Short mmCIF file of C-alpha atoms in Angstrom, two decimals:
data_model
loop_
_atom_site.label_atom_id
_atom_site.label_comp_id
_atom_site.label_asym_id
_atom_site.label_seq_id
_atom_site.Cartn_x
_atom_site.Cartn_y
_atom_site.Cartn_z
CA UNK A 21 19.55 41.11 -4.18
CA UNK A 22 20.02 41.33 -0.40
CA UNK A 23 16.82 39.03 0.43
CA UNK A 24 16.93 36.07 -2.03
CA UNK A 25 19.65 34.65 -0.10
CA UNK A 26 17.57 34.85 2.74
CA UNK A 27 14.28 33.60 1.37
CA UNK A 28 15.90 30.85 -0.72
CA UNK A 29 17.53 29.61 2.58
CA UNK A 30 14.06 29.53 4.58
CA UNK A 31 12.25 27.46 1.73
CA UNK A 32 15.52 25.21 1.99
CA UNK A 33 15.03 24.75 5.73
CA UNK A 34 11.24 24.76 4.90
CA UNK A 35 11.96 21.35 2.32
CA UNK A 36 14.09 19.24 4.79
CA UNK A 37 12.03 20.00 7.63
CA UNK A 38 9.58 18.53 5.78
CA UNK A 39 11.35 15.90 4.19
CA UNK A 40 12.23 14.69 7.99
CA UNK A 41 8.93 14.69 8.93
CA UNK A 42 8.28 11.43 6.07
CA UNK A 43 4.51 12.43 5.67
CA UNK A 44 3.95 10.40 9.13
CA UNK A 45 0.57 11.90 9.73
CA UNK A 46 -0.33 11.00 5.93
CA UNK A 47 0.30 7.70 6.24
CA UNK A 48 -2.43 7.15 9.04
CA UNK A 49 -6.31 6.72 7.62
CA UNK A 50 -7.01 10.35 6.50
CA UNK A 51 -11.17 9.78 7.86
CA UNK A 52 -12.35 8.29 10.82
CA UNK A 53 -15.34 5.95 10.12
CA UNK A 54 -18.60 6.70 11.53
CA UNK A 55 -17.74 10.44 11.99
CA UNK A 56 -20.85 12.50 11.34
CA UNK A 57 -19.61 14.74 8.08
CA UNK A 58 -21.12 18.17 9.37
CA UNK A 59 -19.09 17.35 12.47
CA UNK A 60 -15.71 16.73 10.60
CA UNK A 61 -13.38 18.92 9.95
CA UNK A 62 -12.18 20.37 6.69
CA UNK A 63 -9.00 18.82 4.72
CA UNK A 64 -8.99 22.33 2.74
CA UNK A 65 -6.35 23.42 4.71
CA UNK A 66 -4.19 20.56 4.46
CA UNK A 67 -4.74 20.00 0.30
CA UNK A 68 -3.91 23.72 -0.18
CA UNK A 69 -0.66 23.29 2.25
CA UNK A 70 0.38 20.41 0.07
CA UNK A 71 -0.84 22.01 -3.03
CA UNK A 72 1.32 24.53 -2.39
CA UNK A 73 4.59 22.45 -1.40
CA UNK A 74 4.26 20.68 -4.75
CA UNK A 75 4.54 24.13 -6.19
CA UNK A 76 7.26 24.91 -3.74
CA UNK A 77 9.53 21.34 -3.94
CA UNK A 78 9.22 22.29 -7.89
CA UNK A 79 10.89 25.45 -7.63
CA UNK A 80 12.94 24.69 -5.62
CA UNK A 81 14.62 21.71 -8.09
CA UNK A 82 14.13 24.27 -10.39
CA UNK A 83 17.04 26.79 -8.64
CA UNK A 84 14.56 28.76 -6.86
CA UNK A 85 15.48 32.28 -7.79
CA UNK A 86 18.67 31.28 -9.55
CA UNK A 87 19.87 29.50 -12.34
CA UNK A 88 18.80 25.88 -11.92
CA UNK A 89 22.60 24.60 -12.70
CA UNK A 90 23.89 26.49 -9.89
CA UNK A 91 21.89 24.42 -7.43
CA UNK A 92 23.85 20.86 -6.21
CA UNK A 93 22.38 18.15 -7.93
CA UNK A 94 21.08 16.75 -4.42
CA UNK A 95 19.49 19.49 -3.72
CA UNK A 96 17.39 19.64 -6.80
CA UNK A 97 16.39 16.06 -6.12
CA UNK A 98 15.87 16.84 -3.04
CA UNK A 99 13.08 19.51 -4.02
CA UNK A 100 11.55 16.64 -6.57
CA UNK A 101 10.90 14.42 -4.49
CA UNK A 102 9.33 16.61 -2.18
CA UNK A 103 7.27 17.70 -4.94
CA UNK A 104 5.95 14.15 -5.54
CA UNK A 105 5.25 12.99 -2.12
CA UNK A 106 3.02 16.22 -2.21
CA UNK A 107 1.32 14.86 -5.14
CA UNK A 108 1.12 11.31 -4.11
CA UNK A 109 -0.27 12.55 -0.66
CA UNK A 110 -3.09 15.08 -2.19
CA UNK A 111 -3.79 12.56 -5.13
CA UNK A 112 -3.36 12.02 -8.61
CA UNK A 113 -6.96 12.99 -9.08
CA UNK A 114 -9.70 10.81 -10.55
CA UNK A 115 -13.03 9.26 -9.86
CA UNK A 116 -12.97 8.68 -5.68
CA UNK A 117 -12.55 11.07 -3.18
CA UNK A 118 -11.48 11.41 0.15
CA UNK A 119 -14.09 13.53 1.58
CA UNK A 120 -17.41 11.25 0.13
CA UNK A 121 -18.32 8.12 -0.85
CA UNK A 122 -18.63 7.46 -4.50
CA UNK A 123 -20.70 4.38 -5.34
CA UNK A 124 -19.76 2.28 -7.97
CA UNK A 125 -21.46 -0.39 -10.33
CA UNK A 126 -19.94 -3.51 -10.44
CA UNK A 127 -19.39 -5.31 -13.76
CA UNK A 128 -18.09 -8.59 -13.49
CA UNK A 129 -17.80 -11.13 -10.82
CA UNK A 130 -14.59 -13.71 -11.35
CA UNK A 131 -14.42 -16.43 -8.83
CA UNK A 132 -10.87 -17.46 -8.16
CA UNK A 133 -11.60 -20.08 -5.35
CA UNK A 134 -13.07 -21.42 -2.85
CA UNK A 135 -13.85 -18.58 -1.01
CA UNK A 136 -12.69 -15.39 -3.17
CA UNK A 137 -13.23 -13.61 -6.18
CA UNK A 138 -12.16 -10.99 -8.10
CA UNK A 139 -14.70 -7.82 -8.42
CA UNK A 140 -14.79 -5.25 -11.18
CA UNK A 141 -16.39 -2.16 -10.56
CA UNK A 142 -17.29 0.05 -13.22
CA UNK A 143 -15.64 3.83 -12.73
CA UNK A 144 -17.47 6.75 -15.69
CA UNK A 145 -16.31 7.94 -18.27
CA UNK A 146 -13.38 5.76 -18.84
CA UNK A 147 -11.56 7.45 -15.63
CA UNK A 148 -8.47 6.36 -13.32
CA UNK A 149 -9.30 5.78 -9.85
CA UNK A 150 -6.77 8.19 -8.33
CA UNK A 151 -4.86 5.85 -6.29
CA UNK A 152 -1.44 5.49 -6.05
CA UNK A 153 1.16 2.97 -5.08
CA UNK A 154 0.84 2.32 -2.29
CA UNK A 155 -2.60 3.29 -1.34
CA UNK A 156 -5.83 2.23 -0.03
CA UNK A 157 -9.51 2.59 -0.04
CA UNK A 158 -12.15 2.51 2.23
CA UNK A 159 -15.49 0.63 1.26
CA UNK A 160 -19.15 0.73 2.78
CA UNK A 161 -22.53 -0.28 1.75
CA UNK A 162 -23.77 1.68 -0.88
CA UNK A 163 -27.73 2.22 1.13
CA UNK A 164 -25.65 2.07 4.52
CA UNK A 165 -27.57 -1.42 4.89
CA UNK A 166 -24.59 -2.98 6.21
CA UNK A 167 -24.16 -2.20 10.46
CA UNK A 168 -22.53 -3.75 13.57
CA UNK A 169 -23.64 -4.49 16.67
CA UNK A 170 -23.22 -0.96 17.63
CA UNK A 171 -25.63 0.21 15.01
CA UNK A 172 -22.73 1.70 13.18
CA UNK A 173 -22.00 1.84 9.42
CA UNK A 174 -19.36 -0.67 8.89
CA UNK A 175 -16.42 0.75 6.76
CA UNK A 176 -13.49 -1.24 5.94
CA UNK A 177 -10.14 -0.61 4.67
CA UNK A 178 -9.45 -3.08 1.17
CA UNK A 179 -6.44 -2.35 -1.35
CA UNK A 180 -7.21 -2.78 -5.17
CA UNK A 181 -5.46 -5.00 -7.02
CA UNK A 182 -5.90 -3.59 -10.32
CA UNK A 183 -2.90 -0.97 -11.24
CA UNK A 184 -3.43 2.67 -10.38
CA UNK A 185 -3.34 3.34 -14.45
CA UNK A 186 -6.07 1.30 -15.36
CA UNK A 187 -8.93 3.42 -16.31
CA UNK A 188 -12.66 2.92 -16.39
CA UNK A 189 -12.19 -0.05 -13.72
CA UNK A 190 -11.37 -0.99 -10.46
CA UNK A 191 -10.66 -4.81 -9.13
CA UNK A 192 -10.89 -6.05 -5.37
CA UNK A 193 -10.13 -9.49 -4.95
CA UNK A 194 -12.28 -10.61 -1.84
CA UNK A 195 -11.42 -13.75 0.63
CA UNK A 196 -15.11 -14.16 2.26
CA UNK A 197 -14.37 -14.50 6.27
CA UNK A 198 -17.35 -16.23 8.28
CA UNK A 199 -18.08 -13.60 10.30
CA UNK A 200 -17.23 -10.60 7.89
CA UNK A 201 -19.73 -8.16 7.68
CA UNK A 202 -18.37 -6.59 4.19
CA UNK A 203 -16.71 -9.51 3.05
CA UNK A 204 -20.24 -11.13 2.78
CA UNK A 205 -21.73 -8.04 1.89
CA UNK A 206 -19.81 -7.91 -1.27
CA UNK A 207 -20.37 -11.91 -2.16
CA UNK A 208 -23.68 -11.49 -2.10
CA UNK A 209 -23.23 -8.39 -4.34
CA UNK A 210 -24.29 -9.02 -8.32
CA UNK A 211 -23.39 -7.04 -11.25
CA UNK A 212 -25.32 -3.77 -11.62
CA UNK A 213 -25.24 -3.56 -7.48
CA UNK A 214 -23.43 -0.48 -6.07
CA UNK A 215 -20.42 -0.09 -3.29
CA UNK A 216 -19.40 2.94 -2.09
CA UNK A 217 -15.88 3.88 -2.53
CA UNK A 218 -13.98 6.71 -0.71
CA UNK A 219 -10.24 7.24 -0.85
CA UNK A 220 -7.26 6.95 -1.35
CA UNK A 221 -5.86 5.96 2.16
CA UNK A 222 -1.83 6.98 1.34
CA UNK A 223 0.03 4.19 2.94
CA UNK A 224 3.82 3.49 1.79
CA UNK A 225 4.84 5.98 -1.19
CA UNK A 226 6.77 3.61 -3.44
CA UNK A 227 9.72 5.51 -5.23
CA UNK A 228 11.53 3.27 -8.00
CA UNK A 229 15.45 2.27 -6.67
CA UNK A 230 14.94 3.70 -3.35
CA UNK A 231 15.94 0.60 -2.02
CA UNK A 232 18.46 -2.52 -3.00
CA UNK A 233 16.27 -5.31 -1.68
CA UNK A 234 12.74 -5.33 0.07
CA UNK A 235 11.54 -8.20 1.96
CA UNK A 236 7.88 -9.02 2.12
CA UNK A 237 6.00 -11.15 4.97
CA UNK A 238 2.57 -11.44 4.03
CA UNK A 239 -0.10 -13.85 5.45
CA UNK A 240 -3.87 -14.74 3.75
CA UNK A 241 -5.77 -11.55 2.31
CA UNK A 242 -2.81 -9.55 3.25
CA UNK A 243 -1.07 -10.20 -0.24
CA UNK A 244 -2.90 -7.48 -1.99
CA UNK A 245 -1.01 -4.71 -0.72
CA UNK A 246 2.25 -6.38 -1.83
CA UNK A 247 1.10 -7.03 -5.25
CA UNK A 248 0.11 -3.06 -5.72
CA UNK A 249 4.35 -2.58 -4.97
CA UNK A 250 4.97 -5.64 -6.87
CA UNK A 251 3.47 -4.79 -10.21
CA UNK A 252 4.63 -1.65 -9.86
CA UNK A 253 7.92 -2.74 -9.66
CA UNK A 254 7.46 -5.39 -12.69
CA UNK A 255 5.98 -2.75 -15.14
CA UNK A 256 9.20 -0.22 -14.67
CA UNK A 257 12.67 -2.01 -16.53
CA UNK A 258 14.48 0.68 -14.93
CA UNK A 259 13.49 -0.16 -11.01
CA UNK A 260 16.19 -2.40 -10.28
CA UNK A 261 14.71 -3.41 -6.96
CA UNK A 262 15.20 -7.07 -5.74
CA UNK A 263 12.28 -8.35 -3.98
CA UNK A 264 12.13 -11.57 -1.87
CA UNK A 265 7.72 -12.65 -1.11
CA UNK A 266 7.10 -15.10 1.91
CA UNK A 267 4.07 -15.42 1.59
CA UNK A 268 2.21 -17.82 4.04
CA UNK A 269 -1.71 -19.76 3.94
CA UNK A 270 -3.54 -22.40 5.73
CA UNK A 271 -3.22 -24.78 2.70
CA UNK A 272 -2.32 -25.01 -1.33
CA UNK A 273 -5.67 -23.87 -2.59
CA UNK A 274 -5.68 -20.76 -0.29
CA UNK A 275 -2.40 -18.94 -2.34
CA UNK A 276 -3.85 -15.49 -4.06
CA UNK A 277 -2.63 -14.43 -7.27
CA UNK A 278 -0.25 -17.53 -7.29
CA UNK A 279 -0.32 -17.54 -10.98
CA UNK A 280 1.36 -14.24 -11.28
CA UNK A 281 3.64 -14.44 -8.68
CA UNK A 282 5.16 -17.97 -10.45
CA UNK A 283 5.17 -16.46 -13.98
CA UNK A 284 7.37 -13.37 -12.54
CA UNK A 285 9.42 -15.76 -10.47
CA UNK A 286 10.16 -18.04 -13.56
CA UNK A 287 10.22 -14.53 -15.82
CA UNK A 288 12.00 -11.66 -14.17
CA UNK A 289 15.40 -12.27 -12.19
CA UNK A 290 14.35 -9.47 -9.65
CA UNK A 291 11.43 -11.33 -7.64
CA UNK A 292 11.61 -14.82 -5.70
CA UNK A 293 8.58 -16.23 -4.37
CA UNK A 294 8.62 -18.27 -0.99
CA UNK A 295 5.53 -20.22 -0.16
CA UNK A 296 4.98 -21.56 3.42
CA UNK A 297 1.51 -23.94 4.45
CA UNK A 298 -0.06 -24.87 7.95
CA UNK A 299 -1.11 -28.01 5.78
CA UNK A 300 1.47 -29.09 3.07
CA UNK A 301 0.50 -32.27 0.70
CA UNK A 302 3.33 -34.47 -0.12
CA UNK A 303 6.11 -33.34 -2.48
CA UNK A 304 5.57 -29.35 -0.73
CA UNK A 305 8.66 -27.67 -2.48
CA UNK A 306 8.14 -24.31 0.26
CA UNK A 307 7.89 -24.82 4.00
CA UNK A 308 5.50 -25.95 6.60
CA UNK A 309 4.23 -23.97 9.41
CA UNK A 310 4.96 -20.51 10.78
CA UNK A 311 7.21 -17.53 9.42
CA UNK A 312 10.21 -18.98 11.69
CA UNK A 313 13.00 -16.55 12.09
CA UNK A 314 15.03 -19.41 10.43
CA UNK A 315 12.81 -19.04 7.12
CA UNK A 316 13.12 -15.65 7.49
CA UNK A 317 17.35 -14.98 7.87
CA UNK A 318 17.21 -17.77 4.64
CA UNK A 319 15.62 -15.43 2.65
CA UNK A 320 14.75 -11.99 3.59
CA UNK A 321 17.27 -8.91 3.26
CA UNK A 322 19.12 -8.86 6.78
CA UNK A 323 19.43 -5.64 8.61
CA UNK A 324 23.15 -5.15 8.43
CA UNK A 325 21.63 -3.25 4.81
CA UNK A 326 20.45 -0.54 7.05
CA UNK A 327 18.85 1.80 4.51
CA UNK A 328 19.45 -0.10 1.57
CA UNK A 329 15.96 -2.52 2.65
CA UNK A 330 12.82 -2.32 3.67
CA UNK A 331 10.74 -5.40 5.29
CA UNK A 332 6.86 -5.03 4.75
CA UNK A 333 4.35 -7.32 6.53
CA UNK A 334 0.61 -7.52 6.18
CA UNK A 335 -1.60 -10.37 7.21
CA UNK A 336 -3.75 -11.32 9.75
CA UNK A 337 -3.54 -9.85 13.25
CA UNK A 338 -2.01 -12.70 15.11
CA UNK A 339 0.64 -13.19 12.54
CA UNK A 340 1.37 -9.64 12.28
CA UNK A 341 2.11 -9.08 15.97
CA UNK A 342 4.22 -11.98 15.92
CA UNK A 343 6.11 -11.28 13.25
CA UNK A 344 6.49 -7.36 13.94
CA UNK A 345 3.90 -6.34 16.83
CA UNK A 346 0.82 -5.06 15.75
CA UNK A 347 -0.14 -1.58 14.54
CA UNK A 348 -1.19 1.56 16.45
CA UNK A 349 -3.94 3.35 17.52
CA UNK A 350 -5.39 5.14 14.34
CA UNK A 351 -3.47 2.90 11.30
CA UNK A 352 0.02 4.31 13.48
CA UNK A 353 3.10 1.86 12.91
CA UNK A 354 3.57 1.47 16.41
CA UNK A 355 6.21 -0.39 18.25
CA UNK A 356 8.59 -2.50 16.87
CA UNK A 357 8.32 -6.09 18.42
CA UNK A 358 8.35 -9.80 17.85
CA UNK A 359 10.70 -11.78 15.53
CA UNK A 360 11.85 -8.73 13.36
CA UNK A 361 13.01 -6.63 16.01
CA UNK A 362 14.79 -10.13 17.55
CA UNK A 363 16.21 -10.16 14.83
CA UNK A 364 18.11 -6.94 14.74
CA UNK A 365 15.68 -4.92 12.12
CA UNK A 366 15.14 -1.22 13.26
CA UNK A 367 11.69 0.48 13.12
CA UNK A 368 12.84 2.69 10.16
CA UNK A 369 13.67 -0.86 7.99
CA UNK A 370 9.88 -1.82 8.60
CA UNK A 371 6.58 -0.79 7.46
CA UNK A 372 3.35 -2.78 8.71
CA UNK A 373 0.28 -1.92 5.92
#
């Protein structure tokens, strides 16, 4: 009798500690490329500590050692949530892994322009990848062929845009850059070649309703992170998040997953679509030029909604540090700059992918 007060008040303290904390450190790349692997350290530690706060956020929304209804109702959500950002953060579990590579077949090739295409890798035995929203992966050659200057294996970061639930498969859609090393490496990739796959990266944990209104600034390639959130959002009738998309190219034929993003527009009340070009033809219905703080106070959430929105950006790197200063060393958020902070938005309202 005379400890369970005791102990159920240190796993309390235990939870909102951690809570505070937001899984910063997760949110960075869990692997450093080009790390030898007999010189890297183990993640055992960390995927048993998080193993076992799943376990612990459970029981705790559970009532601990008590009866569950004595516990506040916040506090039991409290301990769920905790529970799933220890899930989300270890993994669902499926085919890739965040301690290897995992090479995988692609299928199917679908070009969707003039310089990207859609790839479909092949996963066995009809099984999920073990992302999550939003998460993503890291991709390499799969003989190591592909090196810079440096001699180093080139590894780059990529987010699928094929749902977390879909099993057996995995889609990238790839823009081919000039002077990308894995861009070209994977157009010049045909079905039955291999990529390796290693992941997930945990960026943002998306939790349904957590916010009224999210704002998204997205430039180029940088869409695909948005539409993992945004699909997520459209497949749940019970997330009543609004979402606003400005989503900027160089011209018309550039826009990614257009299609989609007009048939949910037209479709579903919750998501507007704003389109901005560097070159507009005649009769442009979005606007021309930059992400100007003007197009952005039209239509983006404004930060007197505090902690009821959320702004993410993703794009290139000049717009990016424009528009919110660039990232960190190591995937870190860093500082809040450029138009969104001019405009008033604190760090905590903005997440750079």
């Amino acid at each position: 009798m005379f400890i369970r007060p005791a102990l159920t008040s240190t796993l309390a303290q235990a939870a909102k500690s951690t809570a505070r904390s937001q899984w910063a450190p997760l949110r960075t790349y869990a692997t450093e490329a080009g790390k030898p692997s007999g010189g890297k350290e183990s993640n055992t530690p960390l995927f048993l500590a998080l193993g076992g706060l799943a376990g612990l956020g459970a029981w705790y929304a559970m009532g601990g050692f008590g009866d569950g209804k004595q516990v506040p109702a916040k506090v039991q959500e409290k301990g769920q949530d905790l529970a799933q950002k220890a899930e989300q953060a270890v993994g669902a579990g499926g085919a890739l892994r965040k301690d290897a590579f995992v090479n995988l077949t692609l299928k199917e090739v679908k070009p969707y322009n003039h310089d990207s295409s859609t790839f479909i890798f092949e996963i066995p035995d009809n099984q999920k990848p073990g992302t999550n929203v939003a998460s993503a992966i890291l991709l390499k050659a799969a003989d190591d062929s592909v090196k810079d200057k440096e001699g180093k294996s080139v590894i780059r970061p990529y987010t699928p845009t094929s749902s977390p639930d879909t099993a057996g498969e995995i889609e990238l859609l790839v823009k081919k850059y000039e002077n990308g090393l894995m861009t070209t490496h994977i157009h010049n990739l045909k079905p039955g070649d291999k990529l390796g796959f290693k992941g997930p990266i945990p960026k943002w944990q998306y939790k349904a309703n957590e916010f009224e209104h999210i704002g998204m600034i997205a430039g180029g390639s940088g869409i695909t992170p948005m539409w993992q959130v945004i699909q997520q959002i459209a497949s749940d009738p019970n997330d009543k998040t609004q979402v606003t998309l400005v989503y900027t190219n160089k011209t018309e034929k550039d826009i990614l997953l257009r299609e989609q993003f007009d048939k949910l527009a037209k479709t579903d009340n919750r998501f507007k679509v704003v389109y901005g070009l560097d070159q507009a033809p005649k009769g442009w219905n979005g606007f021309t030029g930059y992400a100007t703080p003007e197009v952005l106070y039209k239509h983006l959430p404004l930060p007197a909604l505090a902690d009821k929105a959320k702004i993410f950006v993703c794009g290139p790197p000049g717009q990016v540090q424009a528009i919110s200063g660039g990232k960190g060393p190591k995937g870190s958020q860093g500082e809040l700059k450029g138009i969104l902070a001019d405009m008033g938005y604190q760090a905590d309202q903005v997440y750079k992918f």
